[in-house]
């Protein structure tokens, strides 16, 4: 079986959350979980960007997204502004693997902040 995941799953870079068009971190996690649930052990998953992957790859990406959600939730609950979060470098330990977090930080900050209200 083959599943084309579109941009909800990628093997290049951080998760994308299209907050400006109604996307949410919660919805992204739910979509990734749905992919994991649909896929079998031999299912090939085509990402929106990157290489053909497995169910385990999607599960790891879901886990990354959950970890990022936790980090940003903590920072938002501390009352940090977007500028303070950027300065805090909440993804510094992950950037070597996933690349620039320049687009991720504002998207996750805004989405998590909206979800907590």
PDB file of C-alpha atoms in Angstrom:
ATOM      1  CA  UNK A   1       0.000   0.000   0.000  1.00  0.00           C
ATOM      2  CA  UNK A   2       1.044   3.590  -0.597  1.00  0.00           C
ATOM      3  CA  UNK A   3      -0.148   6.748   1.180  1.00  0.00           C
ATOM      4  CA  UNK A   4       0.665  10.241  -0.061  1.00  0.00           C
ATOM      5  CA  UNK A   5       0.853  12.317   3.089  1.00  0.00           C
ATOM      6  CA  UNK A   6       1.162  15.754   1.543  1.00  0.00           C
ATOM      7  CA  UNK A   7       2.725  18.515   3.585  1.00  0.00           C
ATOM      8  CA  UNK A   8       1.511  17.234   6.958  1.00  0.00           C
ATOM      9  CA  UNK A   9       4.493  14.871   6.888  1.00  0.00           C
ATOM     10  CA  UNK A  10       7.970  15.659   5.628  1.00  0.00           C
ATOM     11  CA  UNK A  11      11.398  14.133   6.019  1.00  0.00           C
ATOM     12  CA  UNK A  12      13.162  17.423   5.350  1.00  0.00           C
ATOM     13  CA  UNK A  13      12.795  20.035   8.074  1.00  0.00           C
ATOM     14  CA  UNK A  14      10.464  20.695  10.947  1.00  0.00           C
ATOM     15  CA  UNK A  15       6.704  20.096  10.990  1.00  0.00           C
ATOM     16  CA  UNK A  16       4.723  22.770   9.221  1.00  0.00           C
ATOM     17  CA  UNK A  17       1.632  24.278  10.797  1.00  0.00           C
ATOM     18  CA  UNK A  18      -0.227  26.612   8.460  1.00  0.00           C
ATOM     19  CA  UNK A  19      -1.614  28.757  11.275  1.00  0.00           C
ATOM     20  CA  UNK A  20      -2.522  31.649   8.971  1.00  0.00           C
ATOM     21  CA  UNK A  21      -4.908  29.369   7.065  1.00  0.00           C
ATOM     22  CA  UNK A  22      -6.515  27.715  10.090  1.00  0.00           C
ATOM     23  CA  UNK A  23      -3.902  25.053  10.819  1.00  0.00           C
ATOM     24  CA  UNK A  24      -3.223  23.964  14.376  1.00  0.00           C
ATOM     25  CA  UNK A  25      -0.605  21.952  16.209  1.00  0.00           C
ATOM     26  CA  UNK A  26      -3.344  19.733  17.627  1.00  0.00           C
ATOM     27  CA  UNK A  27      -4.704  19.094  14.132  1.00  0.00           C
ATOM     28  CA  UNK A  28      -1.229  18.327  12.815  1.00  0.00           C
ATOM     29  CA  UNK A  29      -0.680  15.770  15.579  1.00  0.00           C
ATOM     30  CA  UNK A  30      -4.115  14.235  14.892  1.00  0.00           C
ATOM     31  CA  UNK A  31      -3.352  13.991  11.154  1.00  0.00           C
ATOM     32  CA  UNK A  32       0.021  12.351  11.816  1.00  0.00           C
ATOM     33  CA  UNK A  33      -1.648   9.877  14.171  1.00  0.00           C
ATOM     34  CA  UNK A  34      -4.246   9.098  11.485  1.00  0.00           C
ATOM     35  CA  UNK A  35      -1.395   8.343   9.057  1.00  0.00           C
ATOM     36  CA  UNK A  36       0.219   6.004  11.596  1.00  0.00           C
ATOM     37  CA  UNK A  37      -3.138   4.290  12.183  1.00  0.00           C
ATOM     38  CA  UNK A  38      -3.812   3.846   8.441  1.00  0.00           C
ATOM     39  CA  UNK A  39      -0.380   2.528   7.570  1.00  0.00           C
ATOM     40  CA  UNK A  40       0.644  -1.072   7.868  1.00  0.00           C
ATOM     41  CA  UNK A  41       4.175  -2.313   8.541  1.00  0.00           C
ATOM     42  CA  UNK A  42       4.942  -2.453   4.794  1.00  0.00           C
ATOM     43  CA  UNK A  43       3.101   0.708   3.730  1.00  0.00           C
ATOM     44  CA  UNK A  44       5.180   3.214   1.784  1.00  0.00           C
ATOM     45  CA  UNK A  45       4.444   6.790   2.787  1.00  0.00           C
ATOM     46  CA  UNK A  46       5.210   9.604   0.365  1.00  0.00           C
ATOM     47  CA  UNK A  47       5.921  12.845   2.225  1.00  0.00           C
ATOM     48  CA  UNK A  48       5.152  16.322   0.955  1.00  0.00           C
ATOM     49  CA  UNK A  49       8.907  16.917   0.993  1.00  0.00           C
ATOM     50  CA  UNK A  50      11.633  14.311   1.330  1.00  0.00           C
ATOM     51  CA  UNK A  51      12.005  10.603   0.768  1.00  0.00           C
ATOM     52  CA  UNK A  52       9.654   7.605   0.780  1.00  0.00           C
ATOM     53  CA  UNK A  53       9.117   6.606   4.399  1.00  0.00           C
ATOM     54  CA  UNK A  54       7.570   4.053   6.764  1.00  0.00           C
ATOM     55  CA  UNK A  55       4.940   4.110   9.478  1.00  0.00           C
ATOM     56  CA  UNK A  56       7.773   4.282  12.032  1.00  0.00           C
ATOM     57  CA  UNK A  57       9.138   7.425  10.362  1.00  0.00           C
ATOM     58  CA  UNK A  58       5.720   9.091  10.626  1.00  0.00           C
ATOM     59  CA  UNK A  59       5.415   7.997  14.280  1.00  0.00           C
ATOM     60  CA  UNK A  60       8.806   9.569  15.040  1.00  0.00           C
ATOM     61  CA  UNK A  61       7.729  12.796  13.302  1.00  0.00           C
ATOM     62  CA  UNK A  62       4.483  12.758  15.319  1.00  0.00           C
ATOM     63  CA  UNK A  63       6.546  12.362  18.499  1.00  0.00           C
ATOM     64  CA  UNK A  64       8.712  15.324  17.450  1.00  0.00           C
ATOM     65  CA  UNK A  65       5.581  17.408  16.897  1.00  0.00           C
ATOM     66  CA  UNK A  66       4.246  16.437  20.351  1.00  0.00           C
ATOM     67  CA  UNK A  67       7.593  17.397  21.931  1.00  0.00           C
ATOM     68  CA  UNK A  68       7.551  20.760  20.168  1.00  0.00           C
ATOM     69  CA  UNK A  69       3.964  21.312  21.307  1.00  0.00           C
ATOM     70  CA  UNK A  70       5.044  20.701  24.914  1.00  0.00           C
ATOM     71  CA  UNK A  71       8.002  23.083  24.652  1.00  0.00           C
ATOM     72  CA  UNK A  72       5.965  25.895  23.132  1.00  0.00           C
ATOM     73  CA  UNK A  73       3.065  25.362  25.553  1.00  0.00           C
ATOM     74  CA  UNK A  74       5.464  25.804  28.478  1.00  0.00           C
ATOM     75  CA  UNK A  75       6.911  29.011  26.994  1.00  0.00           C
ATOM     76  CA  UNK A  76       3.492  30.485  26.214  1.00  0.00           C
ATOM     77  CA  UNK A  77       2.249  29.629  29.721  1.00  0.00           C
ATOM     78  CA  UNK A  78       5.278  31.447  31.141  1.00  0.00           C
ATOM     79  CA  UNK A  79       3.950  34.548  29.360  1.00  0.00           C
ATOM     80  CA  UNK A  80       6.819  34.856  26.898  1.00  0.00           C
ATOM     81  CA  UNK A  81       6.371  37.019  23.804  1.00  0.00           C
ATOM     82  CA  UNK A  82       7.264  35.730  20.367  1.00  0.00           C
ATOM     83  CA  UNK A  83      10.476  37.769  20.484  1.00  0.00           C
ATOM     84  CA  UNK A  84      11.411  36.200  23.836  1.00  0.00           C
ATOM     85  CA  UNK A  85      10.717  32.711  22.477  1.00  0.00           C
ATOM     86  CA  UNK A  86      12.902  33.382  19.420  1.00  0.00           C
ATOM     87  CA  UNK A  87      15.678  34.579  21.744  1.00  0.00           C
ATOM     88  CA  UNK A  88      15.257  31.498  23.984  1.00  0.00           C
ATOM     89  CA  UNK A  89      16.045  29.209  21.020  1.00  0.00           C
ATOM     90  CA  UNK A  90      13.653  26.424  22.099  1.00  0.00           C
ATOM     91  CA  UNK A  91      14.764  24.169  19.237  1.00  0.00           C
ATOM     92  CA  UNK A  92      18.537  24.678  19.523  1.00  0.00           C
ATOM     93  CA  UNK A  93      19.108  20.990  20.355  1.00  0.00           C
ATOM     94  CA  UNK A  94      17.110  19.912  17.269  1.00  0.00           C
ATOM     95  CA  UNK A  95      18.252  22.408  14.630  1.00  0.00           C
ATOM     96  CA  UNK A  96      21.281  20.349  13.576  1.00  0.00           C
ATOM     97  CA  UNK A  97      18.924  17.524  12.567  1.00  0.00           C
ATOM     98  CA  UNK A  98      15.914  19.459  11.263  1.00  0.00           C
ATOM     99  CA  UNK A  99      17.442  22.696   9.966  1.00  0.00           C
ATOM    100  CA  UNK A 100      16.336  26.262  10.463  1.00  0.00           C
ATOM    101  CA  UNK A 101      13.509  26.910  12.911  1.00  0.00           C
ATOM    102  CA  UNK A 102      12.923  30.405  11.528  1.00  0.00           C
ATOM    103  CA  UNK A 103       9.466  29.522  10.154  1.00  0.00           C
ATOM    104  CA  UNK A 104       8.639  26.939  12.810  1.00  0.00           C
ATOM    105  CA  UNK A 105       8.928  29.205  15.847  1.00  0.00           C
ATOM    106  CA  UNK A 106       6.340  31.853  14.884  1.00  0.00           C
ATOM    107  CA  UNK A 107       3.945  29.235  13.486  1.00  0.00           C
ATOM    108  CA  UNK A 108       4.108  27.027  16.596  1.00  0.00           C
ATOM    109  CA  UNK A 109       4.081  30.002  18.976  1.00  0.00           C
ATOM    110  CA  UNK A 110       0.956  31.516  17.385  1.00  0.00           C
ATOM    111  CA  UNK A 111      -0.821  28.180  16.994  1.00  0.00           C
ATOM    112  CA  UNK A 112      -0.111  27.012  20.547  1.00  0.00           C
ATOM    113  CA  UNK A 113      -1.062  30.414  21.973  1.00  0.00           C
ATOM    114  CA  UNK A 114      -4.388  30.298  20.083  1.00  0.00           C
ATOM    115  CA  UNK A 115      -5.055  26.720  21.211  1.00  0.00           C
ATOM    116  CA  UNK A 116      -4.503  27.652  24.880  1.00  0.00           C
ATOM    117  CA  UNK A 117      -7.005  30.517  24.811  1.00  0.00           C
TER     118      UNK A 117
END
